[in-house]
Amino acid sequence: MTGTGEVLLRVVGLTKAYPGVVANSDVSFAVAPGEVHALLGENGAGKSTLVKMIYGLVKPDGGTMTLRGAAYAPSKPGVARQQGVAMVFQHFSLFEALNVAENVALGMQNPPGMRTLASRIRQVSQDYGLPLDPDRLVGDLSAGERQRVEIIRCLLQDPKLLIMDEPTSVLTPQEVDILFQTLRQLSAEGTAILYISHKLEEIRALCDAATILRRGKVVATCTPREKSARDLAEMMVGETLTPPARSAKAKGAVALEVSGLSVPSPNPFGTSLKNIGFSVQKGEILGIAGVAGNGQDELLLALSGEVRTARDRIRINGAGCGDAGPNERRRAGLVAAPEERLGHAAAPDMSLTENALLSGAVRKGLVSRGFIDWAATRDFAGQIVEGFDVRTPGIWVAARALSGGNLQKFVVGRELSQAPTVVVVNQPTWGVDASAAAAIRQALIDRAAEGAAVVVISQDLDELLEITDRFAALNGGRLTEPRPTQGLTVDEIGLMMGGAHGMEVAHHVHP
Amino acid sequence: MDLTAINPAVLIASLMVAAVPIMLAATGELVVEKAGVLNLGVEGMMIMGAVYGLAIAVEAESPVVGFVAAAAGGAALSLIFAFLTQVLLANQVATGLALTLFGLGLSSLIGQGYVGIKPPPTPRLDFGPLTDIPVLGTILFRHDPVVYLSVLIIAAVWALLKFTRAGLILRAVGENHDAAHALGYKVQRIRLLAILFGGAMAGLGGAYISLVRVPQWTDGITAGAGWIALAIVVFASWKPWRILLGAYLFGGITVLQLNLQAAGARIPVEYLSMSPYLITILVLVIMSADRGRAALNAPAALGRNFHASR
């Protein structure tokens, strides 16, 4: 529906600066009714700030917006919603302890009574092929179902413009297909969609137009179907990317062996692990895929030793260590980097030196007779910063002060620098820009080439396909049989990840 | 020991009275915690309410004015807490503890001129012939208005949290303040109002001690009731009606041990006096044994300060 000359939203010269960073600088673009418009850019390119200004969460420093020809300057999200702008957030917008209907009501300006609302939720969710029970607690829903809650919350207000911030990062490939059907149906009904992503194939499949952002500036506009994914990537990153080089060395003896591992989740809304078994050889990378909340965090806790189990369930180099704590496992050669960087992998208010000590003390021998060897610790931290290209003013800065990507490089680097025999990482490149992600992946491959057994837990399928030798998926706390990565198709992977959780049916009823 | 001296109807009637202060304070704290704020200053706000209530009631010669002043006094003290934690983002635990210590000291200073003075009596509500119904009349229809008010407030808080949009927003703020902010709700303002309500309720509860339960002023008159109120919120797993249950349980044990003392039980008085607190600890331990379920009911953002970032 592009090219009719009609414009729904026009953004002219939008600018927003934070202390030290210009998030958006002179950004302009226009969206037509019914158009699916992509905002493409790396993490930190300013996409989120831009849509937050359109949704009234952030006040622009300069520039103007017009909606249907009239001046538009929402002072708060409520005003934006009244004018027909709705937003599906990437994080932070659902309440786990409240039920679906209550969550929907909180996102509406004037919600009807709970009973009317519940029946409208059922109605709309069926119409758009997103079945949902309004009485269920959101904490019990899968990631895909949670997203449906957000989408339905928006749809109930009959939006003219729907903003979607990275909607597919938590979905299986099948669920992505269903989401796209829903979005195409909305677009055909005249709703414009502003689609934020850094996944190029999705944008090529779905979007009519794309605005590409880099460091807060518009660097290109294009029709994504006419460009190759590689063109788009280079426009987005601004440099040529080299894919990581894999080694073809022979695999060694089994270094990590897990059998019959069942662990109850320590979190009330977590997923318990059920009878997990796999083994990893020296020099091998095992990828574990799965939609968030299917037991990834629990698996990392069980492997790192934060959650203990029976001795024989986990063996490192043949020695049982299921009942050992993290330090004993480090001594045995296993290092782990959890997903949550601040507060789990690193202590936010402690310096990089201190953080290096926290996990490196055992294997690097940084403590003797109860006293810390600060000189050796500083050397160790310096090696990590240098070896993994961590951009920081120095090793004395607090972990909190580093950007996400740099801290991730530090955390992964810290573990890999301890000459481990087994490496376990969860979401190694989550929220990390493309060049840092490439560096982290290369480091994992190098470590494996040096003879470590590596387990990579990730939601990023492209990443897993790129670096792993074998591939398994977590689904509801169960692990599928690992299969060689080479030759796997996306459909097979989707089925391993649990398919579409019964979503197909509704779209057959309302095609 | 003469157990026949204990009349069950009178016992129940007096446990209802004994439960009022902690019930009021706990209801207020429940609302505060539902909004995601942990105010450990309940004891301080209660005792400020107690001293304000007594002083103003004596000066104005009216218990009603005293109760209103007590609520205002408790709210005023909680305003300090709100300013420190919501505006200056001070640590909630430390600020709450400081508030208690401050309240204990200030109340002692204000109360100096009122030691030994009897406040004007709070009249019972007159239910006419209903009062004379055997047993039931004693239990239900011979109380002062605050006893009924405290139950009404629990009912109102329950209905507010369960059925109204305001209650839903309050719970949402306590559950996930980032999400509430992203949806456009004023987290700080909502929390401020909740804290003020909590302060007013604690003040009211404190005044009930100094105007009705004890009726006079002594230093440290609340004797840990604020801490019990905090414990009862956990005991109730943040559900209003269970506050009633918890407060009556605690009140019941308090009254029973007093009666046992009067009846000449052969247990040292010290053990009887500590029994309500011991049983509170015991119940909390049992409640917390099922960690998963208890964590499910607790507001997820409890005690965490909110700061709107980008």
PDB file of N, CA and C in Angstrom, chain A residues 419-474:
ATOM      1  N   ALA A 419      42.322 -21.100  30.910  1.00  0.00           N
ATOM      2  CA  ALA A 419      42.725 -22.393  30.352  1.00  0.00           C
ATOM      3  C   ALA A 419      41.787 -23.512  30.794  1.00  0.00           C
ATOM      4  N   PRO A 420      40.504 -23.362  30.531  1.00  0.00           N
ATOM      5  CA  PRO A 420      39.540 -24.363  30.998  1.00  0.00           C
ATOM      6  C   PRO A 420      39.522 -25.588  30.093  1.00  0.00           C
ATOM      7  N   THR A 421      39.010 -26.705  30.634  1.00  0.00           N
ATOM      8  CA  THR A 421      38.789 -27.860  29.772  1.00  0.00           C
ATOM      9  C   THR A 421      37.319 -27.948  29.352  1.00  0.00           C
ATOM     10  N   VAL A 422      36.435 -27.320  30.149  1.00  0.00           N
ATOM     11  CA  VAL A 422      35.018 -27.276  29.776  1.00  0.00           C
ATOM     12  C   VAL A 422      34.549 -25.834  29.919  1.00  0.00           C
ATOM     13  N   VAL A 423      33.856 -25.314  28.883  1.00  0.00           N
ATOM     14  CA  VAL A 423      33.328 -23.950  28.913  1.00  0.00           C
ATOM     15  C   VAL A 423      31.815 -24.024  28.736  1.00  0.00           C
ATOM     16  N   VAL A 424      31.069 -23.348  29.629  1.00  0.00           N
ATOM     17  CA  VAL A 424      29.620 -23.275  29.467  1.00  0.00           C
ATOM     18  C   VAL A 424      29.245 -21.802  29.388  1.00  0.00           C
ATOM     19  N   VAL A 425      28.613 -21.377  28.305  1.00  0.00           N
ATOM     20  CA  VAL A 425      28.174 -19.982  28.206  1.00  0.00           C
ATOM     21  C   VAL A 425      26.687 -19.944  27.867  1.00  0.00           C
ATOM     22  N   ASN A 426      25.987 -18.992  28.478  1.00  0.00           N
ATOM     23  CA  ASN A 426      24.567 -18.799  28.201  1.00  0.00           C
ATOM     24  C   ASN A 426      24.405 -17.444  27.526  1.00  0.00           C
ATOM     25  N   GLN A 427      23.811 -17.420  26.369  1.00  0.00           N
ATOM     26  CA  GLN A 427      23.579 -16.191  25.593  1.00  0.00           C
ATOM     27  C   GLN A 427      24.849 -15.352  25.476  1.00  0.00           C
ATOM     28  N   PRO A 428      25.900 -15.906  24.864  1.00  0.00           N
ATOM     29  CA  PRO A 428      27.168 -15.169  24.865  1.00  0.00           C
ATOM     30  C   PRO A 428      27.115 -13.842  24.126  1.00  0.00           C
ATOM     31  N   THR A 429      26.195 -13.650  23.196  1.00  0.00           N
ATOM     32  CA  THR A 429      26.206 -12.395  22.427  1.00  0.00           C
ATOM     33  C   THR A 429      24.897 -11.633  22.534  1.00  0.00           C
ATOM     34  N   TRP A 430      24.131 -11.891  23.614  1.00  0.00           N
ATOM     35  CA  TRP A 430      22.846 -11.200  23.754  1.00  0.00           C
ATOM     36  C   TRP A 430      23.079  -9.698  23.974  1.00  0.00           C
ATOM     37  N   GLY A 431      22.453  -8.877  23.142  1.00  0.00           N
ATOM     38  CA  GLY A 431      22.582  -7.433  23.306  1.00  0.00           C
ATOM     39  C   GLY A 431      23.963  -6.904  22.987  1.00  0.00           C
ATOM     40  N   VAL A 432      24.694  -7.624  22.150  1.00  0.00           N
ATOM     41  CA  VAL A 432      26.064  -7.223  21.820  1.00  0.00           C
ATOM     42  C   VAL A 432      26.095  -6.847  20.342  1.00  0.00           C
ATOM     43  N   ASP A 433      26.824  -5.790  19.974  1.00  0.00           N
ATOM     44  CA  ASP A 433      26.789  -5.374  18.567  1.00  0.00           C
ATOM     45  C   ASP A 433      27.554  -6.374  17.697  1.00  0.00           C
ATOM     46  N   ALA A 434      27.352  -6.265  16.398  1.00  0.00           N
ATOM     47  CA  ALA A 434      27.767  -7.335  15.481  1.00  0.00           C
ATOM     48  C   ALA A 434      29.268  -7.612  15.528  1.00  0.00           C
ATOM     49  N   SER A 435      30.088  -6.561  15.608  1.00  0.00           N
ATOM     50  CA  SER A 435      31.524  -6.826  15.566  1.00  0.00           C
ATOM     51  C   SER A 435      32.002  -7.469  16.869  1.00  0.00           C
ATOM     52  N   ALA A 436      31.445  -7.031  18.018  1.00  0.00           N
ATOM     53  CA  ALA A 436      31.805  -7.660  19.294  1.00  0.00           C
ATOM     54  C   ALA A 436      31.326  -9.106  19.309  1.00  0.00           C
ATOM     55  N   ALA A 437      30.124  -9.340  18.761  1.00  0.00           N
ATOM     56  CA  ALA A 437      29.587 -10.701  18.728  1.00  0.00           C
ATOM     57  C   ALA A 437      30.503 -11.599  17.919  1.00  0.00           C
ATOM     58  N   ALA A 438      30.967 -11.097  16.781  1.00  0.00           N
ATOM     59  CA  ALA A 438      31.861 -11.896  15.948  1.00  0.00           C
ATOM     60  C   ALA A 438      33.135 -12.235  16.714  1.00  0.00           C
ATOM     61  N   ALA A 439      33.657 -11.272  17.489  1.00  0.00           N
ATOM     62  CA  ALA A 439      34.878 -11.516  18.258  1.00  0.00           C
ATOM     63  C   ALA A 439      34.647 -12.589  19.312  1.00  0.00           C
ATOM     64  N   ILE A 440      33.492 -12.526  20.003  1.00  0.00           N
ATOM     65  CA  ILE A 440      33.200 -13.517  21.047  1.00  0.00           C
ATOM     66  C   ILE A 440      33.070 -14.909  20.432  1.00  0.00           C
ATOM     67  N   ARG A 441      32.377 -14.985  19.288  1.00  0.00           N
ATOM     68  CA  ARG A 441      32.204 -16.301  18.639  1.00  0.00           C
ATOM     69  C   ARG A 441      33.561 -16.872  18.229  1.00  0.00           C
ATOM     70  N   GLN A 442      34.406 -15.999  17.679  1.00  0.00           N
ATOM     71  CA  GLN A 442      35.723 -16.466  17.257  1.00  0.00           C
ATOM     72  C   GLN A 442      36.509 -16.989  18.460  1.00  0.00           C
ATOM     73  N   ALA A 443      36.381 -16.285  19.598  1.00  0.00           N
ATOM     74  CA  ALA A 443      37.104 -16.711  20.802  1.00  0.00           C
ATOM     75  C   ALA A 443      36.633 -18.086  21.256  1.00  0.00           C
ATOM     76  N   LEU A 444      35.321 -18.336  21.166  1.00  0.00           N
ATOM     77  CA  LEU A 444      34.795 -19.645  21.567  1.00  0.00           C
ATOM     78  C   LEU A 444      35.349 -20.735  20.651  1.00  0.00           C
ATOM     79  N   ILE A 445      35.363 -20.449  19.348  1.00  0.00           N
ATOM     80  CA  ILE A 445      35.880 -21.429  18.390  1.00  0.00           C
ATOM     81  C   ILE A 445      37.357 -21.695  18.654  1.00  0.00           C
ATOM     82  N   ASP A 446      38.114 -20.621  18.919  1.00  0.00           N
ATOM     83  CA  ASP A 446      39.547 -20.784  19.186  1.00  0.00           C
ATOM     84  C   ASP A 446      39.782 -21.655  20.413  1.00  0.00           C
ATOM     85  N   ARG A 447      38.971 -21.402  21.448  1.00  0.00           N
ATOM     86  CA  ARG A 447      39.124 -22.156  22.693  1.00  0.00           C
ATOM     87  C   ARG A 447      38.890 -23.644  22.434  1.00  0.00           C
ATOM     88  N   ALA A 448      37.864 -23.936  21.604  1.00  0.00           N
ATOM     89  CA  ALA A 448      37.574 -25.333  21.266  1.00  0.00           C
ATOM     90  C   ALA A 448      38.734 -25.924  20.474  1.00  0.00           C
ATOM     91  N   ALA A 449      39.284 -25.111  19.569  1.00  0.00           N
ATOM     92  CA  ALA A 449      40.399 -25.610  18.761  1.00  0.00           C
ATOM     93  C   ALA A 449      41.591 -25.940  19.647  1.00  0.00           C
ATOM     94  N   GLU A 450      41.709 -25.238  20.767  1.00  0.00           N
ATOM     95  CA  GLU A 450      42.805 -25.531  21.694  1.00  0.00           C
ATOM     96  C   GLU A 450      42.497 -26.734  22.584  1.00  0.00           C
ATOM     97  N   GLY A 451      41.326 -27.330  22.401  1.00  0.00           N
ATOM     98  CA  GLY A 451      41.064 -28.579  23.095  1.00  0.00           C
ATOM     99  C   GLY A 451      40.031 -28.525  24.203  1.00  0.00           C
ATOM    100  N   ALA A 452      39.273 -27.426  24.327  1.00  0.00           N
ATOM    101  CA  ALA A 452      38.231 -27.366  25.357  1.00  0.00           C
ATOM    102  C   ALA A 452      36.920 -27.901  24.798  1.00  0.00           C
ATOM    103  N   ALA A 453      36.112 -28.452  25.674  1.00  0.00           N
ATOM    104  CA  ALA A 453      34.745 -28.809  25.301  1.00  0.00           C
ATOM    105  C   ALA A 453      33.865 -27.598  25.602  1.00  0.00           C
ATOM    106  N   VAL A 454      33.090 -27.127  24.613  1.00  0.00           N
ATOM    107  CA  VAL A 454      32.337 -25.882  24.779  1.00  0.00           C
ATOM    108  C   VAL A 454      30.842 -26.158  24.648  1.00  0.00           C
ATOM    109  N   VAL A 455      30.059 -25.643  25.608  1.00  0.00           N
ATOM    110  CA  VAL A 455      28.606 -25.712  25.524  1.00  0.00           C
ATOM    111  C   VAL A 455      28.092 -24.284  25.375  1.00  0.00           C
ATOM    112  N   VAL A 456      27.399 -24.006  24.266  1.00  0.00           N
ATOM    113  CA  VAL A 456      26.852 -22.673  24.025  1.00  0.00           C
ATOM    114  C   VAL A 456      25.339 -22.756  24.095  1.00  0.00           C
ATOM    115  N   ILE A 457      24.764 -22.098  25.101  1.00  0.00           N
ATOM    116  CA  ILE A 457      23.306 -22.019  25.195  1.00  0.00           C
ATOM    117  C   ILE A 457      22.917 -20.689  24.575  1.00  0.00           C
ATOM    118  N   SER A 458      22.032 -20.696  23.589  1.00  0.00           N
ATOM    119  CA  SER A 458      21.716 -19.434  22.917  1.00  0.00           C
ATOM    120  C   SER A 458      20.330 -19.478  22.307  1.00  0.00           C
ATOM    121  N   GLN A 459      19.728 -18.302  22.148  1.00  0.00           N
ATOM    122  CA  GLN A 459      18.458 -18.210  21.424  1.00  0.00           C
ATOM    123  C   GLN A 459      18.690 -17.804  19.988  1.00  0.00           C
ATOM    124  N   ASP A 460      19.921 -17.440  19.678  1.00  0.00           N
ATOM    125  CA  ASP A 460      20.217 -16.942  18.346  1.00  0.00           C
ATOM    126  C   ASP A 460      20.583 -18.134  17.453  1.00  0.00           C
ATOM    127  N   LEU A 461      19.630 -18.554  16.615  1.00  0.00           N
ATOM    128  CA  LEU A 461      19.838 -19.751  15.806  1.00  0.00           C
ATOM    129  C   LEU A 461      20.980 -19.561  14.825  1.00  0.00           C
ATOM    130  N   ASP A 462      21.073 -18.375  14.233  1.00  0.00           N
ATOM    131  CA  ASP A 462      22.141 -18.133  13.263  1.00  0.00           C
ATOM    132  C   ASP A 462      23.499 -18.345  13.911  1.00  0.00           C
ATOM    133  N   GLU A 463      23.609 -17.858  15.148  1.00  0.00           N
ATOM    134  CA  GLU A 463      24.865 -18.013  15.872  1.00  0.00           C
ATOM    135  C   GLU A 463      25.201 -19.488  16.064  1.00  0.00           C
ATOM    136  N   LEU A 464      24.200 -20.262  16.501  1.00  0.00           N
ATOM    137  CA  LEU A 464      24.448 -21.676  16.762  1.00  0.00           C
ATOM    138  C   LEU A 464      24.821 -22.404  15.475  1.00  0.00           C
ATOM    139  N   LEU A 465      24.116 -22.085  14.390  1.00  0.00           N
ATOM    140  CA  LEU A 465      24.418 -22.754  13.120  1.00  0.00           C
ATOM    141  C   LEU A 465      25.816 -22.407  12.659  1.00  0.00           C
ATOM    142  N   GLU A 466      26.255 -21.200  13.015  1.00  0.00           N
ATOM    143  CA  GLU A 466      27.550 -20.734  12.548  1.00  0.00           C
ATOM    144  C   GLU A 466      28.715 -21.419  13.270  1.00  0.00           C
ATOM    145  N   ILE A 467      28.589 -21.613  14.587  1.00  0.00           N
ATOM    146  CA  ILE A 467      29.780 -22.042  15.316  1.00  0.00           C
ATOM    147  C   ILE A 467      29.727 -23.461  15.870  1.00  0.00           C
ATOM    148  N   THR A 468      28.546 -24.102  15.944  1.00  0.00           N
ATOM    149  CA  THR A 468      28.503 -25.371  16.682  1.00  0.00           C
ATOM    150  C   THR A 468      28.763 -26.580  15.796  1.00  0.00           C
ATOM    151  N   ASP A 469      29.222 -27.662  16.441  1.00  0.00           N
ATOM    152  CA  ASP A 469      29.400 -28.930  15.751  1.00  0.00           C
ATOM    153  C   ASP A 469      28.155 -29.796  15.873  1.00  0.00           C
ATOM    154  N   ARG A 470      27.579 -29.773  17.084  1.00  0.00           N
ATOM    155  CA  ARG A 470      26.334 -30.518  17.268  1.00  0.00           C
ATOM    156  C   ARG A 470      25.289 -29.596  17.877  1.00  0.00           C
ATOM    157  N   PHE A 471      24.026 -29.967  17.729  1.00  0.00           N
ATOM    158  CA  PHE A 471      22.937 -29.060  18.024  1.00  0.00           C
ATOM    159  C   PHE A 471      21.840 -29.805  18.783  1.00  0.00           C
ATOM    160  N   ALA A 472      21.374 -29.225  19.906  1.00  0.00           N
ATOM    161  CA  ALA A 472      20.232 -29.799  20.620  1.00  0.00           C
ATOM    162  C   ALA A 472      19.333 -28.646  21.030  1.00  0.00           C
ATOM    163  N   ALA A 473      18.102 -28.947  21.437  1.00  0.00           N
ATOM    164  CA  ALA A 473      17.197 -27.865  21.835  1.00  0.00           C
ATOM    165  C   ALA A 473      16.564 -28.197  23.173  1.00  0.00           C
ATOM    166  N   LEU A 474      16.396 -27.156  24.003  1.00  0.00           N
ATOM    167  CA  LEU A 474      15.682 -27.285  25.273  1.00  0.00           C
ATOM    168  C   LEU A 474      14.238 -26.914  25.037  1.00  0.00           C
TER     169      LEU A 474
END
